[in-house]
Amino acid sequence: MLLRRQGQASNTPVGVLRRLEGAVNEFVEGVYWPLGVSALVAMICAASVAAGLLVGYLEMGPVMTLLGAAGGAFFPIVVLVSRARKIAKQIEAQLPDALDMMARATQVGHSIGQSIAQVADEMADPVSKELRITANEIALSNDAPRAFRGFAARVNSNDARFLALAVAVQDETGGSLVQTFRRLGSLMRQRAKLRIRIEAIVAGPRFTVRALLIFPVLAFSILWFNNPALLAPLWEEEQGQRLAMMSIIGIATGVVAARYLSRVRT
């Protein structure tokens, strides 16, 4: 009965809003946005209004204006997600060295919290910042597995998840934490080498994705600056609007499909 009541409560408008707020907060933390949710919403609204006004100034019709406003709203999100992925890759590149330093610090007698704090002081950002947060959480709660789970959730990396899982298993079953760090660091280096080889193989399809995305925009821009009247039927006539909509949907579908086929998961 209690679970049923909790499930019913979560389906209420208040429960839905709380889940939405939690999802937004997780997204903001995951993309390393320092100004908070309100600033992010303001930036998205400003980008949407600016893009809508720009398309409206070009007199492309209401449909293209709405599409421009929607694209402007998604632009800051795409930029933040790309930035978060770049930071996650930097942390993945720094983690093996950090694990080796943690292994040496733990071997000489430091606790896991002290080892992480020492590594955070010696390493560079962004891994230094995340390890410092993890060390503070361990100092406050004395719960290393929970702190490393938080580290993995913030970084959103498979290597960080492996680290959190290894620490949790070691905490429950025992064993040498020094050997765990060293073997995990070696495994991460091997995974990085394999990832580089695979990315070299799929470089061609990824270039095709970029060309598929850039070429229509480039062709549209050239035609617009040379002869705007030639493209006017795309937003002045109903058939032109349908054709433009179908073209945008087709390009988006092709880009998503190509990225799905060329993605690398190691």
CSV table of C-alpha atoms in Angstrom, one decimal:
chain,number,residue,atom,x,y,z
A,1,MET,CA,0.0,0.0,0.0
A,2,LEU,CA,2.8,2.4,0.8
A,3,LEU,CA,4.5,1.8,-2.5
A,4,ARG,CA,1.2,2.3,-4.3
A,5,ARG,CA,0.6,5.6,-2.5
A,6,GLN,CA,4.1,6.7,-3.3
A,7,GLY,CA,3.6,5.8,-7.0
A,8,GLN,CA,0.3,7.7,-7.0
A,9,ALA,CA,1.9,10.7,-5.4
A,10,SER,CA,4.7,10.7,-7.9
A,11,ASN,CA,2.1,10.9,-10.7
A,12,THR,CA,0.6,14.1,-9.3
A,13,PRO,CA,1.6,17.4,-10.9
A,14,VAL,CA,3.8,18.2,-7.9
A,15,GLY,CA,5.6,14.8,-8.3
A,16,VAL,CA,6.0,15.4,-12.0
A,17,LEU,CA,7.5,18.8,-11.4
A,18,ARG,CA,9.9,17.4,-8.8
A,19,ARG,CA,11.1,14.8,-11.2
A,20,LEU,CA,11.5,17.4,-13.9
A,21,GLU,CA,13.4,19.7,-11.5
A,22,GLY,CA,15.7,16.8,-10.5
A,23,ALA,CA,16.3,15.9,-14.2
A,24,VAL,CA,17.1,19.6,-15.0
A,25,ASN,CA,19.5,19.8,-12.0
A,26,GLU,CA,21.3,16.6,-13.1
A,27,PHE,CA,21.7,18.0,-16.6
A,28,VAL,CA,23.1,21.2,-15.3
A,29,GLU,CA,25.6,19.4,-13.1
A,30,GLY,CA,26.5,17.0,-15.9
A,31,VAL,CA,27.3,19.8,-18.4
A,32,TYR,CA,29.4,21.7,-15.8
A,33,TRP,CA,27.2,24.8,-16.0
A,34,PRO,CA,28.3,27.0,-13.0
A,35,LEU,CA,25.5,29.6,-13.1
A,36,GLY,CA,22.5,27.5,-12.2
A,37,VAL,CA,19.2,26.5,-13.7
A,38,SER,CA,17.7,30.0,-13.9
A,39,ALA,CA,20.7,31.3,-15.9
A,40,LEU,CA,20.5,28.4,-18.3
A,41,VAL,CA,16.8,28.9,-18.9
A,42,ALA,CA,17.4,32.6,-19.5
A,43,MET,CA,20.2,31.8,-22.0
A,44,ILE,CA,18.0,29.3,-23.9
A,45,CYS,CA,15.1,31.8,-24.0
A,46,ALA,CA,17.5,34.6,-25.2
A,47,ALA,CA,19.0,32.4,-27.9
A,48,SER,CA,15.5,31.3,-29.1
A,49,VAL,CA,14.2,34.9,-29.3
A,50,ALA,CA,17.4,36.1,-31.1
A,51,ALA,CA,17.2,33.3,-33.7
A,52,GLY,CA,13.4,33.9,-34.2
A,53,LEU,CA,14.0,37.6,-34.7
A,54,LEU,CA,16.8,37.0,-37.1
A,55,VAL,CA,14.7,34.6,-39.3
A,56,GLY,CA,11.7,37.0,-39.0
A,57,TYR,CA,13.9,39.9,-40.1
A,58,LEU,CA,14.8,37.9,-43.2
A,59,GLU,CA,11.1,37.6,-43.9
A,60,MET,CA,11.1,33.8,-44.4
A,61,GLY,CA,7.5,33.3,-43.1
A,62,PRO,CA,6.0,32.1,-39.8
A,63,VAL,CA,7.0,28.4,-40.3
A,64,MET,CA,10.7,29.2,-40.8
A,65,THR,CA,10.6,31.7,-37.9
A,66,LEU,CA,9.3,29.0,-35.6
A,67,LEU,CA,11.9,26.6,-36.8
A,68,GLY,CA,14.6,29.2,-36.3
A,69,ALA,CA,13.4,29.9,-32.8
A,70,ALA,CA,13.4,26.2,-32.0
A,71,GLY,CA,16.9,25.8,-33.4
A,72,GLY,CA,18.1,28.8,-31.3
A,73,ALA,CA,16.7,27.2,-28.2
A,74,PHE,CA,18.6,23.9,-28.8
A,75,PHE,CA,21.9,25.6,-29.7
A,76,PRO,CA,23.0,26.4,-26.1
A,77,ILE,CA,22.1,22.9,-25.0
A,78,VAL,CA,24.2,21.4,-27.9
A,79,VAL,CA,27.1,23.6,-26.9
A,80,LEU,CA,26.9,22.6,-23.3
A,81,VAL,CA,26.6,18.9,-24.0
A,82,SER,CA,29.6,19.2,-26.4
A,83,ARG,CA,31.6,21.0,-23.6
A,84,ALA,CA,30.6,18.3,-21.1
A,85,ARG,CA,31.8,15.5,-23.4
A,86,LYS,CA,35.1,17.3,-23.9
A,87,ILE,CA,35.6,17.6,-20.2
A,88,ALA,CA,34.7,13.9,-19.7
A,89,LYS,CA,37.4,13.0,-22.3
A,90,GLN,CA,39.9,15.1,-20.5
A,91,ILE,CA,39.1,13.3,-17.2
A,92,GLU,CA,39.4,9.9,-18.9
A,93,ALA,CA,42.8,10.9,-20.2
A,94,GLN,CA,43.9,12.0,-16.7
A,95,LEU,CA,42.4,9.1,-14.7
A,96,PRO,CA,45.2,6.5,-15.3
A,97,ASP,CA,47.9,8.8,-13.9
A,98,ALA,CA,45.6,9.8,-11.0
A,99,LEU,CA,45.0,6.1,-10.2
A,100,ASP,CA,48.8,5.4,-10.2
A,101,MET,CA,49.3,8.3,-7.8
A,102,MET,CA,46.5,7.2,-5.6
A,103,ALA,CA,48.0,3.7,-5.5
A,104,ARG,CA,51.4,5.0,-4.4
A,105,ALA,CA,49.8,7.3,-1.8
A,106,THR,CA,47.7,4.4,-0.4
A,107,GLN,CA,50.7,2.1,-0.4
A,108,VAL,CA,52.7,4.4,1.9
A,109,GLY,CA,49.9,4.3,4.5
A,110,HIS,CA,47.5,7.1,3.6
A,111,SER,CA,43.8,6.5,3.8
A,112,ILE,CA,41.8,6.5,0.6
A,113,GLY,CA,40.4,10.0,1.4
A,114,GLN,CA,43.9,11.4,2.1
A,115,SER,CA,45.2,9.8,-1.1
A,116,ILE,CA,42.5,11.3,-3.2
A,117,ALA,CA,43.0,14.7,-1.6
A,118,GLN,CA,46.8,14.5,-2.2
A,119,VAL,CA,46.2,13.5,-5.9
A,120,ALA,CA,43.7,16.4,-6.3
A,121,ASP,CA,46.3,18.9,-5.1
A,122,GLU,CA,49.0,17.6,-7.5
A,123,MET,CA,46.8,16.9,-10.6
A,124,ALA,CA,45.5,19.6,-13.0
A,125,ASP,CA,41.9,20.4,-13.7
A,126,PRO,CA,39.3,19.0,-14.6
A,127,VAL,CA,40.1,15.8,-12.7
A,128,SER,CA,41.6,17.7,-9.8
A,129,LYS,CA,38.3,19.5,-9.2
A,130,GLU,CA,36.3,16.2,-9.3
A,131,LEU,CA,38.7,14.4,-7.0
A,132,ARG,CA,38.7,17.2,-4.5
A,133,ILE,CA,34.9,17.0,-4.3
A,134,THR,CA,35.2,13.2,-3.9
A,135,ALA,CA,37.7,13.6,-1.1
A,136,ASN,CA,35.5,16.1,0.7
A,137,GLU,CA,32.5,13.7,0.5
A,138,ILE,CA,34.6,10.9,1.9
A,139,ALA,CA,35.8,13.1,4.8
A,140,LEU,CA,32.3,14.1,5.6
A,141,SER,CA,30.5,10.8,5.2
A,142,ASN,CA,33.3,8.2,5.5
A,143,ASP,CA,31.6,6.3,2.7
A,144,ALA,CA,34.0,5.9,-0.2
A,145,PRO,CA,31.7,3.8,-2.5
A,146,ARG,CA,29.0,6.5,-2.3
A,147,ALA,CA,31.5,9.2,-3.0
A,148,PHE,CA,32.9,7.4,-6.1
A,149,ARG,CA,29.3,6.8,-7.3
A,150,GLY,CA,28.8,10.5,-7.2
A,151,PHE,CA,32.1,11.0,-9.0
A,152,ALA,CA,30.9,8.7,-11.8
A,153,ALA,CA,27.5,10.4,-12.0
A,154,ARG,CA,29.1,13.8,-12.4
A,155,VAL,CA,31.7,12.7,-14.9
A,156,ASN,CA,29.4,10.4,-16.9
A,157,SER,CA,32.2,8.2,-18.2
A,158,ASN,CA,32.5,4.4,-18.4
A,159,ASP,CA,36.0,4.6,-16.9
A,160,ALA,CA,34.6,6.5,-13.9
A,161,ARG,CA,31.8,3.9,-13.5
A,162,PHE,CA,34.4,1.1,-13.6
A,163,LEU,CA,36.3,2.9,-10.8
A,164,ALA,CA,33.2,3.3,-8.7
A,165,LEU,CA,32.3,-0.3,-9.2
A,166,ALA,CA,35.8,-1.5,-8.3
A,167,VAL,CA,35.8,0.6,-5.1
A,168,ALA,CA,32.4,-0.7,-4.1
A,169,VAL,CA,33.5,-4.3,-4.6
A,170,GLN,CA,36.7,-3.8,-2.7
A,171,ASP,CA,34.8,-2.2,0.1
A,172,GLU,CA,32.5,-5.2,0.4
A,173,THR,CA,34.9,-8.1,-0.2
A,174,GLY,CA,38.2,-6.7,0.9
A,175,GLY,CA,41.5,-7.0,-0.9
A,176,SER,CA,44.3,-4.8,-1.9
A,177,LEU,CA,43.2,-1.3,-2.9
A,178,VAL,CA,46.6,-0.5,-4.2
A,179,GLN,CA,46.4,-3.4,-6.7
A,180,THR,CA,42.9,-2.4,-7.6
A,181,PHE,CA,44.0,1.1,-8.6
A,182,ARG,CA,47.0,-0.1,-10.5
A,183,ARG,CA,45.2,-2.8,-12.5
A,184,LEU,CA,42.3,-0.4,-13.2
A,185,GLY,CA,44.8,2.3,-14.4
A,186,SER,CA,46.4,-0.3,-16.8
A,187,LEU,CA,43.0,-1.3,-18.0
A,188,MET,CA,42.0,2.3,-18.7
A,189,ARG,CA,45.2,2.8,-20.8
A,190,GLN,CA,44.5,-0.3,-22.9
A,191,ARG,CA,40.9,0.9,-23.4
A,192,ALA,CA,42.2,4.3,-24.5
A,193,LYS,CA,44.5,2.7,-27.1
A,194,LEU,CA,41.7,0.6,-28.4
A,195,ARG,CA,39.4,3.7,-28.6
A,196,ILE,CA,42.0,5.6,-30.6
A,197,ARG,CA,42.3,2.7,-33.1
A,198,ILE,CA,38.5,2.4,-33.5
A,199,GLU,CA,38.1,6.2,-33.9
A,200,ALA,CA,40.7,6.1,-36.7
A,201,ILE,CA,38.6,3.4,-38.5
A,202,VAL,CA,35.3,5.4,-38.2
A,203,ALA,CA,36.9,8.7,-39.1
A,204,GLY,CA,35.5,8.4,-42.7
A,205,PRO,CA,31.8,8.0,-41.7
A,206,ARG,CA,32.2,10.9,-39.2
A,207,PHE,CA,33.5,13.1,-41.9
A,208,THR,CA,30.5,12.2,-44.0
A,209,VAL,CA,28.2,13.2,-41.2
A,210,ARG,CA,29.9,16.7,-41.0
A,211,ALA,CA,29.8,17.1,-44.7
A,212,LEU,CA,26.1,16.1,-44.8
A,213,LEU,CA,25.4,18.7,-42.2
A,214,ILE,CA,27.5,21.6,-43.5
A,215,PHE,CA,27.0,21.3,-47.3
A,216,PRO,CA,23.2,22.1,-47.3
A,217,VAL,CA,23.8,25.1,-45.1
A,218,LEU,CA,26.6,26.3,-47.2
A,219,ALA,CA,24.7,25.8,-50.5
A,220,PHE,CA,21.7,27.7,-49.0
A,221,SER,CA,23.9,30.6,-47.9
A,222,ILE,CA,25.5,30.9,-51.3
A,223,LEU,CA,22.2,30.9,-53.1
A,224,TRP,CA,20.7,33.4,-50.6
A,225,PHE,CA,23.5,35.9,-51.1
A,226,ASN,CA,23.6,35.6,-54.9
A,227,ASN,CA,19.9,35.5,-55.6
A,228,PRO,CA,17.4,35.7,-52.6
A,229,ALA,CA,14.4,35.6,-55.0
A,230,LEU,CA,15.4,32.1,-56.1
A,231,LEU,CA,14.8,30.7,-52.6
A,232,ALA,CA,11.7,32.8,-51.8
A,233,PRO,CA,9.2,30.0,-52.8
A,234,LEU,CA,10.6,27.9,-50.0
A,235,TRP,CA,8.8,30.1,-47.4
A,236,GLU,CA,6.3,32.0,-49.5
A,237,GLU,CA,4.5,29.1,-51.1
A,238,GLU,CA,2.8,26.2,-49.3
A,239,GLN,CA,4.6,23.6,-51.5
A,240,GLY,CA,7.9,25.3,-50.8
A,241,GLN,CA,7.3,25.2,-47.1
A,242,ARG,CA,6.6,21.5,-47.3
A,243,LEU,CA,9.7,20.9,-49.3
A,244,ALA,CA,11.8,22.8,-46.9
A,245,MET,CA,10.3,20.9,-43.9
A,246,MET,CA,10.9,17.5,-45.6
A,247,SER,CA,14.5,18.6,-46.4
A,248,ILE,CA,15.2,19.5,-42.8
A,249,ILE,CA,13.7,16.3,-41.5
A,250,GLY,CA,15.7,14.3,-44.1
A,251,ILE,CA,19.0,16.0,-43.2
A,252,ALA,CA,18.4,15.5,-39.5
A,253,THR,CA,17.5,11.9,-39.9
A,254,GLY,CA,20.6,11.2,-42.0
A,255,VAL,CA,22.9,12.9,-39.5
A,256,VAL,CA,21.3,11.0,-36.6
A,257,ALA,CA,21.6,7.6,-38.4
A,258,ALA,CA,25.2,8.3,-39.5
A,259,ARG,CA,26.2,9.3,-36.0
A,260,TYR,CA,24.5,6.2,-34.6
A,261,LEU,CA,26.4,3.9,-37.1
A,262,SER,CA,29.8,5.6,-36.5
A,263,ARG,CA,29.7,6.0,-32.7
A,264,VAL,CA,32.3,4.3,-30.6
A,265,ARG,CA,31.6,2.5,-27.3
A,266,THR,CA,34.5,0.9,-25.5
